[in-house]
Coordinates of C-alpha atoms and ligand atoms in Angstrom, one line a residue:
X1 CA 21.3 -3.7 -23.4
X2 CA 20.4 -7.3 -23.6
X3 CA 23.7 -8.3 -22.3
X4 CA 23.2 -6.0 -19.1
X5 CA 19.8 -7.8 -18.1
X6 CA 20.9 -10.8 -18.4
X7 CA 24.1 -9.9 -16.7
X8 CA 22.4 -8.7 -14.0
X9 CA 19.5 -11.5 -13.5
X10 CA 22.7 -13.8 -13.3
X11 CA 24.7 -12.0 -11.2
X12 CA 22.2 -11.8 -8.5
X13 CA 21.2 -15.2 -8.6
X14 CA 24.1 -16.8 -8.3
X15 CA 25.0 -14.5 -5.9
X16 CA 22.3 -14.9 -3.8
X17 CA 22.4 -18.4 -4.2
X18 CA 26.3 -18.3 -2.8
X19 CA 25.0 -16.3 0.7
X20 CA 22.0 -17.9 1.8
X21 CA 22.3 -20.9 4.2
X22 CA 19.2 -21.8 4.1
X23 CA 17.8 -25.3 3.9
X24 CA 14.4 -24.9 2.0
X25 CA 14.4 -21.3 1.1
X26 CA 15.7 -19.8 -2.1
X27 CA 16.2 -23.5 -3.7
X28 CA 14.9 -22.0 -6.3
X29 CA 15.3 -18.2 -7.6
X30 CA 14.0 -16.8 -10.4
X31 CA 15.2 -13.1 -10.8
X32 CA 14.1 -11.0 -13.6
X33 CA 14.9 -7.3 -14.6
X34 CA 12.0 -6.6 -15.7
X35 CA 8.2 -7.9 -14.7
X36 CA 4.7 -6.9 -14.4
X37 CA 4.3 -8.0 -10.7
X38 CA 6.8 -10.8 -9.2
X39 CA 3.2 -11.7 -7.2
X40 CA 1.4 -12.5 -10.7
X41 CA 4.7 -14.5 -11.7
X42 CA 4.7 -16.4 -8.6
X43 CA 0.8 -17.3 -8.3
X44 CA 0.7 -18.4 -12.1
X45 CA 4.1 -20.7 -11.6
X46 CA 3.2 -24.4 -12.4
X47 CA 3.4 -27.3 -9.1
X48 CA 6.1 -28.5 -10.8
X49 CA 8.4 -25.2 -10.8
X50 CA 7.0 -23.9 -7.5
X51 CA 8.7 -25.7 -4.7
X52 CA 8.3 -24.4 -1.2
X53 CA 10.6 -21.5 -0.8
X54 CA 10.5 -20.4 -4.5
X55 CA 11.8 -17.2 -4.8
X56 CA 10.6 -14.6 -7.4
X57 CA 12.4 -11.2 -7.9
X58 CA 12.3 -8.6 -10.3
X59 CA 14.7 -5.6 -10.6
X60 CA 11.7 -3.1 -11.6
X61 CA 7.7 -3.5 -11.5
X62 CA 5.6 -2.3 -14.4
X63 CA 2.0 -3.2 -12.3
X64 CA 3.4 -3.7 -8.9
X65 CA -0.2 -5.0 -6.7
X66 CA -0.3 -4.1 -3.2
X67 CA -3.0 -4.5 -0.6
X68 CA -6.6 -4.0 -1.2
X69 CA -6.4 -3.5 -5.2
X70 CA -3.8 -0.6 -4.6
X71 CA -0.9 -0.3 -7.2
X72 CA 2.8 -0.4 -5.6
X73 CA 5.4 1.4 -6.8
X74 CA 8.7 0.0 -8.3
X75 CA 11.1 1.5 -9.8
X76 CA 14.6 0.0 -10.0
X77 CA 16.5 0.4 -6.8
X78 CA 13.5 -1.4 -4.5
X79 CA 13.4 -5.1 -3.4
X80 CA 10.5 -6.8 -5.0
X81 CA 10.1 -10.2 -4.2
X82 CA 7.7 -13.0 -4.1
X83 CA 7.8 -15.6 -2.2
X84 CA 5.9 -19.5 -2.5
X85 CA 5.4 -21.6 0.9
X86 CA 3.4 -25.0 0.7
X87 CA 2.0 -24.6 3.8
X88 CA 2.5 -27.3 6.6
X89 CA 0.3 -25.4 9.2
X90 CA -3.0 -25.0 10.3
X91 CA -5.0 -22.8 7.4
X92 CA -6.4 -20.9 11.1
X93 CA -2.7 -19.7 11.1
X94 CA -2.5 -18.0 7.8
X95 CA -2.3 -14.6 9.2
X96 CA 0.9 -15.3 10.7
X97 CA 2.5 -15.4 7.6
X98 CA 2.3 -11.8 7.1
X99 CA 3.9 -11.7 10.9
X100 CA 6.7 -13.6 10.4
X101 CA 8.0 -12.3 6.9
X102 CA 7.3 -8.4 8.5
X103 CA 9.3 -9.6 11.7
X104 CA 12.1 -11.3 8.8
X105 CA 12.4 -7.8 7.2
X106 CA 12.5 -6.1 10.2
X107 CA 15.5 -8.3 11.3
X108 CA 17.4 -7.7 7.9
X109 CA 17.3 -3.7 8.2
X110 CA 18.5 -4.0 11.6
X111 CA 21.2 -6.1 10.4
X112 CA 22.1 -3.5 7.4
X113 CA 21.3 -0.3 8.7
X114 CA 20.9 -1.0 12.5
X115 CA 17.8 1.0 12.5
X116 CA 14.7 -0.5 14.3
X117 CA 12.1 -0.5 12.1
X118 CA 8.3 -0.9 13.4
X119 CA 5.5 -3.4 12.6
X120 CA 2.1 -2.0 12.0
X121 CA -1.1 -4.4 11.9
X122 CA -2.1 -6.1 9.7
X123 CA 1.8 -6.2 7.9
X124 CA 3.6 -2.9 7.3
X125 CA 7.0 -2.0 8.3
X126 CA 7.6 1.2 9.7
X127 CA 10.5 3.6 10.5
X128 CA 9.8 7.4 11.8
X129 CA 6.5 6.5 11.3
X130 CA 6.5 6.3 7.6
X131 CA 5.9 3.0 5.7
X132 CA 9.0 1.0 4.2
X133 CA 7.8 -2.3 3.5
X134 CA 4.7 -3.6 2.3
X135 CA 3.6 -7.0 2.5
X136 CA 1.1 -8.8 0.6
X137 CA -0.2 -12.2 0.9
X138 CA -1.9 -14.6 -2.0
X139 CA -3.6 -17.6 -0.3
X140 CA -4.5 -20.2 -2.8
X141 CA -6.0 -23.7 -0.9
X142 CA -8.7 -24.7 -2.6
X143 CA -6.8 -26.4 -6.0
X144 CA -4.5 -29.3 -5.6
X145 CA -1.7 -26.7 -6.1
X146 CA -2.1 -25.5 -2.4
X147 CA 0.4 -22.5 -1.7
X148 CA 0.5 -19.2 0.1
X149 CA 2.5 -16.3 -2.2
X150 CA 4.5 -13.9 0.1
X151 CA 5.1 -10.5 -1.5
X152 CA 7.8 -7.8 -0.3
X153 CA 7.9 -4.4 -1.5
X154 CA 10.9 -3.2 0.3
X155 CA 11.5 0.9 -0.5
X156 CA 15.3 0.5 -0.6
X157 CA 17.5 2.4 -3.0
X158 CA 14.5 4.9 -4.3
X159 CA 13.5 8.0 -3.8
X160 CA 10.4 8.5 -1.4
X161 CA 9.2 11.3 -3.5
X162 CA 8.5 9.0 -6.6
X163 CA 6.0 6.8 -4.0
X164 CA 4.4 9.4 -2.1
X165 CA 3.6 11.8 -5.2
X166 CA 0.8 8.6 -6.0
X167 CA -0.4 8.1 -2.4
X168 CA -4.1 9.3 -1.6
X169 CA -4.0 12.0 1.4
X170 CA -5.6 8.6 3.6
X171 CA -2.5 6.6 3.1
X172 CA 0.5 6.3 5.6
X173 CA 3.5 8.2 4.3
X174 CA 6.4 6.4 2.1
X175 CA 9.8 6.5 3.2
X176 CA 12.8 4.5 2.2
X177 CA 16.1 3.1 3.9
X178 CA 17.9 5.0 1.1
X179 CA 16.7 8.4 2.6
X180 CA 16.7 7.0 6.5
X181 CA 20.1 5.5 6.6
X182 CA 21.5 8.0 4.2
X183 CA 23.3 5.4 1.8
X184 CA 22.1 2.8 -0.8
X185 CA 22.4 -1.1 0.7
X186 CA 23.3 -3.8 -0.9
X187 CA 20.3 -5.5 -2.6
X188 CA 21.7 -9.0 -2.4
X189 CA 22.8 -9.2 0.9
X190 CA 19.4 -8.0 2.4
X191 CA 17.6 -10.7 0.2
X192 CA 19.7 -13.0 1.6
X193 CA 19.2 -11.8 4.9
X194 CA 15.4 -11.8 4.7
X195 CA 15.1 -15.4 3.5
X196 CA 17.0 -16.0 6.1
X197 CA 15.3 -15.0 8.6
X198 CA 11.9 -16.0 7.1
X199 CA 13.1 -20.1 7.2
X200 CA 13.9 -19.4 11.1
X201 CA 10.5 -17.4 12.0
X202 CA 8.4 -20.2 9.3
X203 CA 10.1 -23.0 11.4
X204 CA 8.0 -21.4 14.5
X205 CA 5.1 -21.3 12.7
X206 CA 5.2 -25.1 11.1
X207 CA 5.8 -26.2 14.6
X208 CA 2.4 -24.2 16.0
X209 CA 5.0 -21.7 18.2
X210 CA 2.0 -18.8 17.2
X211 CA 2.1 -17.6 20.4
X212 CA 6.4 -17.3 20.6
X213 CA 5.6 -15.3 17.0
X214 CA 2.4 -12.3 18.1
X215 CA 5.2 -11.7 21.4
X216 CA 8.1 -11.1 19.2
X217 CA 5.8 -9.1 16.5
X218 CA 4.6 -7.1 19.7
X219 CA 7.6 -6.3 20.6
X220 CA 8.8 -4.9 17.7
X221 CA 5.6 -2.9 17.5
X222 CA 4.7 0.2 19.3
X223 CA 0.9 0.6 18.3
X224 CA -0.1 -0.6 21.5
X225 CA -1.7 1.9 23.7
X226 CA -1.8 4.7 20.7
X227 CA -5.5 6.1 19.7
X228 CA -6.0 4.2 16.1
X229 CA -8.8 4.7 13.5
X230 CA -9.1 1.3 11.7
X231 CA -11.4 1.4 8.6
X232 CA -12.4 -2.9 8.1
X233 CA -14.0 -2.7 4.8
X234 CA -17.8 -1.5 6.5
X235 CA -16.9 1.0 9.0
X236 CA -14.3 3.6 10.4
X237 CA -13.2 2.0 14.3
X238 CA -12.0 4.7 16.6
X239 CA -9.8 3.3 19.7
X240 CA -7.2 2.5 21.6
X241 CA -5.1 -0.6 19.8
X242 CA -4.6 -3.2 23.2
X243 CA -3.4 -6.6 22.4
X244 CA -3.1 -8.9 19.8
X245 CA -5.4 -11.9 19.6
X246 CA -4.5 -15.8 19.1
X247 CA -5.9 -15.8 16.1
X248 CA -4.4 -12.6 14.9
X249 CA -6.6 -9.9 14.8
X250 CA -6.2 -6.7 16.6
X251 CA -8.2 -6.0 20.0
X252 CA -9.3 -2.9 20.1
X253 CA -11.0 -0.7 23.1
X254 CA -13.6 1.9 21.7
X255 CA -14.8 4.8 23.3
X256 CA -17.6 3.1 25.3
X257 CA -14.8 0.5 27.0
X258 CA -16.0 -2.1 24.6
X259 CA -13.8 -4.5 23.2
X260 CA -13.5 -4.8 19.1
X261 CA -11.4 -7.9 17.3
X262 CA -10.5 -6.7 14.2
X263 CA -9.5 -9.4 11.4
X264 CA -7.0 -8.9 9.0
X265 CA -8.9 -6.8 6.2
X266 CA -8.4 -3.6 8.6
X267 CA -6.1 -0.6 7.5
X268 CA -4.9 1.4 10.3
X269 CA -4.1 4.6 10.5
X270 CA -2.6 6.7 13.9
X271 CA -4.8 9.7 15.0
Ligands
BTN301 C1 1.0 -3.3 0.5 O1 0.0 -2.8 -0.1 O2 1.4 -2.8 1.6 C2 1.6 -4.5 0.0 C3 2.6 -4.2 -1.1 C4 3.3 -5.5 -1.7 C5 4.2 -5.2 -2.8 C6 5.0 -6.3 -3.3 S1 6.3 -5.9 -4.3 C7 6.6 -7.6 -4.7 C8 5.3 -8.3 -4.8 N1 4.8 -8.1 -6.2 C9 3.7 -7.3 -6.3 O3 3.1 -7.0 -7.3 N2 3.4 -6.9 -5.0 C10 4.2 -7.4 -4.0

């Protein structure tokens, strides 16, 4: 048994670390079989083991986190991965981080399934409607160890029944690329695929091209125009979702033709 895991943690690093072409990204992979949360692992990583583009991943989650104190879960099969950027952007720009690594998984199962996923404010990724990546973000500025911690919970090779059997009746539905494509994917080769893509959308962002990054997330979005509740931590928002602001949030029009910015702490759901 011991032999497998640490077959396995091996094999897919040094695999991994064959495909990507990266220049920053993945520099450093840690891959475990087994962890509480790859997000814990990553925050608690020392300066000196934490360079940019540190990769965490763990085969299964015991405590997977996701947003707003929610648990995620993560059974073997899933892609869960943390990932550590040293930011060399604006701290006004945080929020796009969320953009670009939903727009880099959105790239990744186009390129393995060729199924066009959809983003959902603040950073889900969608397809039929039904969530199948989560993304949560860990901003840490105020120590000398300044870093942002990227986490992907990508429903791959699972089951959706095993997710949505724990999700409150308020909660978008779970699917997985398992049950939409109708075959298990590589797990490698879509890591590889998302850090990819994350160094090319990051190199936007460290080079202030925000504005290149909400047009391609908009376009790969279709909440525009659609009637939205949006519950921001105080109050339910009933409206029509319009735009996307520089800074991020979502522009909403309510019922009396008013304009609402919402900032990232809103949860959307469709009515
Ligand atoms: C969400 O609630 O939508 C975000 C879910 C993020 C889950 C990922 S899985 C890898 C990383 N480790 C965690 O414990 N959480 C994130």
């Amino acid at each position: 048994m011991v032999e497998l895991t640490e077959a396995f943690e091996s094999i897919f690093k040094t695999k991994l670390a064959e495909l990507l072409r990266t220049n920053r990204f993945g520099k450093s992979i840690y891959v475990f079989n087994e962890l509480d949360s790859t997000q814990d692992y990553a925050n608690a990583l020392p300066i000196t083991q934490s360079v940019h583009g540190t990769i965490v991943i763990a085969r299964k989650q015991n405590v997977g986190k996701g947003r707003i104190g929610r648990s995620w879960v993560s059974p073997e099969g899933g892609l869960w991965m943390s990932i550590v950027i040293r930011p060399d952007f604006s701290a006004d720009n945080i929020i796009f981080t969320q953009f670009i690594a939903a727009l880099a998984v959105a790239d990744a199962i186009q390129q393995a399934t060729n199924i066009r996923s959809r983003l959902k404010w603040p950073n889900d990724v969608l397809i039929n409607e039904k969530k199948v990546c989560g993304i949560l973000v860990d901003v840490n500025l105020e120590s000398k160890d300044k870093k942002i911690v990227v986490g992907l919970g990508l429903n791959a090779n699972i089951e959706s029944s095993l997710i949505n059997n724990y999700l409150t009746a308020d909660t978008t539905k779970a699917t997985t690329l398992r049950e939409e494509y109708g075959n298990d994917i590589d797990l490698v080769n879509l890591t590889k695929s998302i850090v990819d893509r994350i160094e090319y959308y990051y190199n936007f962002l460290s080079s202030g091209k925000v504005l290149e990054i909400i047009e391609l997330w908009k376009q790969n979005s279709d909440m525009f125009g659609r009637r939205a509740i949006v519950y921001d931590g105080i109050e339910k928002i009933m409206g029509e979702v319009v735009d996307i602001d520089q800074d991020g949030s979502l522009i909403m029009k309510l019922g009396d033709d008013s304009i609402k910015k919402i900032t990232y702490y809103g949860n959307v759901t469709f009515r």
